[in-house]
mmCIF file of C-alpha atoms in Angstrom:
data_model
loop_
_atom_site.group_PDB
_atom_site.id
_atom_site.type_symbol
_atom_site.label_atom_id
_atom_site.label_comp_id
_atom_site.label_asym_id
_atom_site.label_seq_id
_atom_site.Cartn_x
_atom_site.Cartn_y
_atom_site.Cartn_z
ATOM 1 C CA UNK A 1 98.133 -44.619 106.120
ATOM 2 C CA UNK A 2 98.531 -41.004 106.058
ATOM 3 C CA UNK A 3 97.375 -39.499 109.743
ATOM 4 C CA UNK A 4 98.352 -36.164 109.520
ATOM 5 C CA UNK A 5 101.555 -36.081 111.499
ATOM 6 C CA UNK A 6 103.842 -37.567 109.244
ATOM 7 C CA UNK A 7 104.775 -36.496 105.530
ATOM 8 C CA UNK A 8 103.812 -39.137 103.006
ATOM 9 C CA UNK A 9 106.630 -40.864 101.399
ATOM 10 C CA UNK A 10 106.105 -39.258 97.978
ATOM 11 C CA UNK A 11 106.564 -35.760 99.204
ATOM 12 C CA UNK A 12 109.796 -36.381 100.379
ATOM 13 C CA UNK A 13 110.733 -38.134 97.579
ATOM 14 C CA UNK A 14 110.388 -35.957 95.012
ATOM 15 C CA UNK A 15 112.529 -32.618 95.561
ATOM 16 C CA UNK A 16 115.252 -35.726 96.723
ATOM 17 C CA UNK A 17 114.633 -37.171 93.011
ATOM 18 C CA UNK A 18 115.486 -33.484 91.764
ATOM 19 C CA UNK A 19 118.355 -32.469 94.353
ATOM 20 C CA UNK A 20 120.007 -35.353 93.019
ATOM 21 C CA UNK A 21 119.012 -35.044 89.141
ATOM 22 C CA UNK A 22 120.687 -31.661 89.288
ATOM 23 C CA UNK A 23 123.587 -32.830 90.839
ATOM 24 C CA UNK A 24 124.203 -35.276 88.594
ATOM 25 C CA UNK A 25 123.907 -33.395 85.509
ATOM 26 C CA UNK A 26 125.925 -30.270 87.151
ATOM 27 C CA UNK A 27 129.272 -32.367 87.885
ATOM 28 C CA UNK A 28 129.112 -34.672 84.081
ATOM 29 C CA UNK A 29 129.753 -31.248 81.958
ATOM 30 C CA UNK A 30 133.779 -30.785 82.512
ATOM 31 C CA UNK A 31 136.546 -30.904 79.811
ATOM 32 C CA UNK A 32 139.692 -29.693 78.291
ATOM 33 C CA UNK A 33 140.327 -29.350 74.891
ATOM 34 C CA UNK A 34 144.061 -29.178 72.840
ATOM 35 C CA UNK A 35 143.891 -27.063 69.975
ATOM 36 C CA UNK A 36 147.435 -27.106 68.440
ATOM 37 C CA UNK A 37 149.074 -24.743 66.684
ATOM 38 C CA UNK A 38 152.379 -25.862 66.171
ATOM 39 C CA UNK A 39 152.864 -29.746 67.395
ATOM 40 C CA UNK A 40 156.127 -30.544 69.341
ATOM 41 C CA UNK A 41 158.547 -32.462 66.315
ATOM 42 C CA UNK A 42 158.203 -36.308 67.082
ATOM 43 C CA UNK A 43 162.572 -35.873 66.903
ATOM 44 C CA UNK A 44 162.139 -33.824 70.156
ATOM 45 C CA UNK A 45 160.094 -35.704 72.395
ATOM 46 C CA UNK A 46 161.710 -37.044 75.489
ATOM 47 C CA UNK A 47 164.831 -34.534 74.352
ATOM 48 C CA UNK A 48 163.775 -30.998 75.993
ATOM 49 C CA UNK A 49 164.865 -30.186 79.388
ATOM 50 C CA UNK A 50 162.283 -27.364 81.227
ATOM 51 C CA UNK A 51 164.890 -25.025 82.722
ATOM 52 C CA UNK A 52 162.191 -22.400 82.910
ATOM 53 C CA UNK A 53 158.452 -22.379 83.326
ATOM 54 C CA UNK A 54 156.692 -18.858 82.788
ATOM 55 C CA UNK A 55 153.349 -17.904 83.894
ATOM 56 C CA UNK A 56 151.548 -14.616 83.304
ATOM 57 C CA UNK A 57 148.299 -13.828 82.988
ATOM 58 C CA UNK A 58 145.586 -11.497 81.663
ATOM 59 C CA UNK A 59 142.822 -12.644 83.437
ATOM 60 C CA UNK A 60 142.465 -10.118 86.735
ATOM 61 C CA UNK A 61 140.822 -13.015 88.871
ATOM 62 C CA UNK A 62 144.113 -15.483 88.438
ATOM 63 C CA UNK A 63 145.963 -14.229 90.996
ATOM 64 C CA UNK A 64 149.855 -14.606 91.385
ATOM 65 C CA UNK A 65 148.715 -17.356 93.826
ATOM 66 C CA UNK A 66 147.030 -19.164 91.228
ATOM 67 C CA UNK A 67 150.235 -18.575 88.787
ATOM 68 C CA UNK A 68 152.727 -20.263 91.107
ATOM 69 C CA UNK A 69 150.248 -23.338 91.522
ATOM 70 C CA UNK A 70 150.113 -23.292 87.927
ATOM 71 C CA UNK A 71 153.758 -23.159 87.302
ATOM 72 C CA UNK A 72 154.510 -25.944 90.370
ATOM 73 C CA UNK A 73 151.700 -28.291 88.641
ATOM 74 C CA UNK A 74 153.533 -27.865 85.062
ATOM 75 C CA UNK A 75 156.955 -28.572 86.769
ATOM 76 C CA UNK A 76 155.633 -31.533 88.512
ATOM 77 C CA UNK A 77 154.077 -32.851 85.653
ATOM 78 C CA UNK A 78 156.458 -32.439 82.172
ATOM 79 C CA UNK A 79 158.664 -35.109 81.362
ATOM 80 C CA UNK A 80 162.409 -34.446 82.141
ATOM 81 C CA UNK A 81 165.261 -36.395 80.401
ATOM 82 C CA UNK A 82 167.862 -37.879 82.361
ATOM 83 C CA UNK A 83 170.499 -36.647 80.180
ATOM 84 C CA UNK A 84 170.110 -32.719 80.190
ATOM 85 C CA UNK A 85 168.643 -32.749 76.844
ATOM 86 C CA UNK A 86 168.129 -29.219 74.880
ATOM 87 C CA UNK A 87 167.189 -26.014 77.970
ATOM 88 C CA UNK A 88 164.091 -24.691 76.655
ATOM 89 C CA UNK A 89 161.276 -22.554 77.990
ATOM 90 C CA UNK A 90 157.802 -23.550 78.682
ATOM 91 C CA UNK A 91 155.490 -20.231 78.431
ATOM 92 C CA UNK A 92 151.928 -20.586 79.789
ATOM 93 C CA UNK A 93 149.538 -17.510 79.775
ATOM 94 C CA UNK A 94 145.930 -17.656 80.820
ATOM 95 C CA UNK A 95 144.149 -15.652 78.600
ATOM 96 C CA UNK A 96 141.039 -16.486 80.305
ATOM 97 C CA UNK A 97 139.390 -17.235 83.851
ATOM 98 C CA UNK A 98 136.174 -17.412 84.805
ATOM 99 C CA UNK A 99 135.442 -16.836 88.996
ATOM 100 C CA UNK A 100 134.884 -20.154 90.144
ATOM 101 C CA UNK A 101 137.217 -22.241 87.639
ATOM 102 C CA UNK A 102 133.866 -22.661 85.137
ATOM 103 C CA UNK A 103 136.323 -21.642 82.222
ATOM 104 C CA UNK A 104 139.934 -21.555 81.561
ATOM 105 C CA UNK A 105 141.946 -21.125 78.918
ATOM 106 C CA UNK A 106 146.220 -21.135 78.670
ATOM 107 C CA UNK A 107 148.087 -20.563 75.831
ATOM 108 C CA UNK A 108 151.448 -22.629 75.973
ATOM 109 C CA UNK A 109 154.611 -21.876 74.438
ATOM 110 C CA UNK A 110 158.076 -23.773 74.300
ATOM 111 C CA UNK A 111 160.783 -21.998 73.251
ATOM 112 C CA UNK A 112 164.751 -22.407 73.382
ATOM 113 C CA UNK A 113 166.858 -19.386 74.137
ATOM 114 C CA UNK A 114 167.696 -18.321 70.755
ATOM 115 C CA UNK A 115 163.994 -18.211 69.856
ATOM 116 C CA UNK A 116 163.387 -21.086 68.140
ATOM 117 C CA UNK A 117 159.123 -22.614 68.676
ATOM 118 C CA UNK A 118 159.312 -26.257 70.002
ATOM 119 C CA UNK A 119 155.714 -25.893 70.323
ATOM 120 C CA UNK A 120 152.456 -23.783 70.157
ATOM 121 C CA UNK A 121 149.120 -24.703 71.288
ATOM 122 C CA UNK A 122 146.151 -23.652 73.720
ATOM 123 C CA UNK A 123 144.276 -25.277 76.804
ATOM 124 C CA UNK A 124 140.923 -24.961 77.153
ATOM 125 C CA UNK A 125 139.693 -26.325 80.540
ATOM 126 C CA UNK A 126 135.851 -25.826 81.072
ATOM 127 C CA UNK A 127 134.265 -27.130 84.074
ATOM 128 C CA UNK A 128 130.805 -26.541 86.307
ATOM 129 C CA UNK A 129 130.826 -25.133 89.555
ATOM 130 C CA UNK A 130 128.275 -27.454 91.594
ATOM 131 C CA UNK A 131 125.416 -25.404 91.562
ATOM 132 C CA UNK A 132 127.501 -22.417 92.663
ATOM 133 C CA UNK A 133 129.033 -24.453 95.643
ATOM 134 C CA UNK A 134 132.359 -25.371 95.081
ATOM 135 C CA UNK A 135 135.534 -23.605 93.708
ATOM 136 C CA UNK A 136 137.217 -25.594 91.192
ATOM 137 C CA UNK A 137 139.797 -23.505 90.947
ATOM 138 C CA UNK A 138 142.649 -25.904 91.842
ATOM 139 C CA UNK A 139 140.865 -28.572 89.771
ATOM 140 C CA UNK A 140 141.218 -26.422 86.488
ATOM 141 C CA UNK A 141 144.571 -25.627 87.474
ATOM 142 C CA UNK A 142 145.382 -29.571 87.688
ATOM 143 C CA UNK A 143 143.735 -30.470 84.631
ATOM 144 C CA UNK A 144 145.593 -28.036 82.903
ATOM 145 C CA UNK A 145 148.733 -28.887 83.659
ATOM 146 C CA UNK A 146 147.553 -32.536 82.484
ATOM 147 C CA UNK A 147 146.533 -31.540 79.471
ATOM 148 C CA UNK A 148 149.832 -29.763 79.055
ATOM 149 C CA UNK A 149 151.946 -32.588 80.429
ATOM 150 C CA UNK A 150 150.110 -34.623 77.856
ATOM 151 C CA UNK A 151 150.945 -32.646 75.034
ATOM 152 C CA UNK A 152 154.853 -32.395 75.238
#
């Protein structure tokens, strides 16, 4: 019985329904894409050693701040043989940002010190900010190192 003082239960209901509708469909559109250009030899897996991990980027709102988390989530993530294996180079340049971490994209590079390509290929991480809420910023920069991690 609706006596004037109280909302009915429906009213309520409803913008609840679409709070949480939106919510829902805003945080189920992430991803990251591989799109190879040169794949790392099957020979070399396991065998390249990471003495140097290079970040730059193009993109004025990655910061150097964003660059060292970058690099530090790489490090932490590539595989490392026990033995030494070959030195190489692990180049990563974000060619792309978008404020808020909605789209990133990283080119990678491994190289060894006379120049020879281990491996070529790009990152694209998209994500969606939660309805302008939250900076995923240092969840892009995670899943990107994943995605790299993954790929050597």
């Amino acid at each position: 019985m609706n006596t004037g003082k109280t909302w009915p239960m429906r009213t309520i209901y409803v913008p609840c329904l679409m709070l949480a509708v939106a919510l829902l469909t805003s945080c189920g559109t992430a991803g990251t894409t591989i799109v190879s250009r040169q794949r790392l030899d099957k020979d070399s897996v396991g065998k390249l050693a990471y003495k140097r991990i290079d970040a730059t980027s193009s993109a004025r709102q990655f910061t150097q701040k964003d660059l060292d988390q970058l690099r530090e989530a790489v490090l932490a993530r590539v595989p490392q043989p026990a033995d030494g294996g070959v030195p190489v180079e692990l180049q990563l340049e974000v060619t792309k940002y978008d404020p808020g971490g909605s789209k990133m994209i990283v080119k990678v590079r491994v190289l060894d010190a006379a120049g020879k390509s281990y491996a070529h290929f790009d990152v694209y991480q998209t994500g969606n900010t939660l309805m302008g809420v939250i900076d995923q910023r240092v969840s892009s920069i995670n899943a990107v190192a994943d995605a790299v991690a993954r790929s050597l």
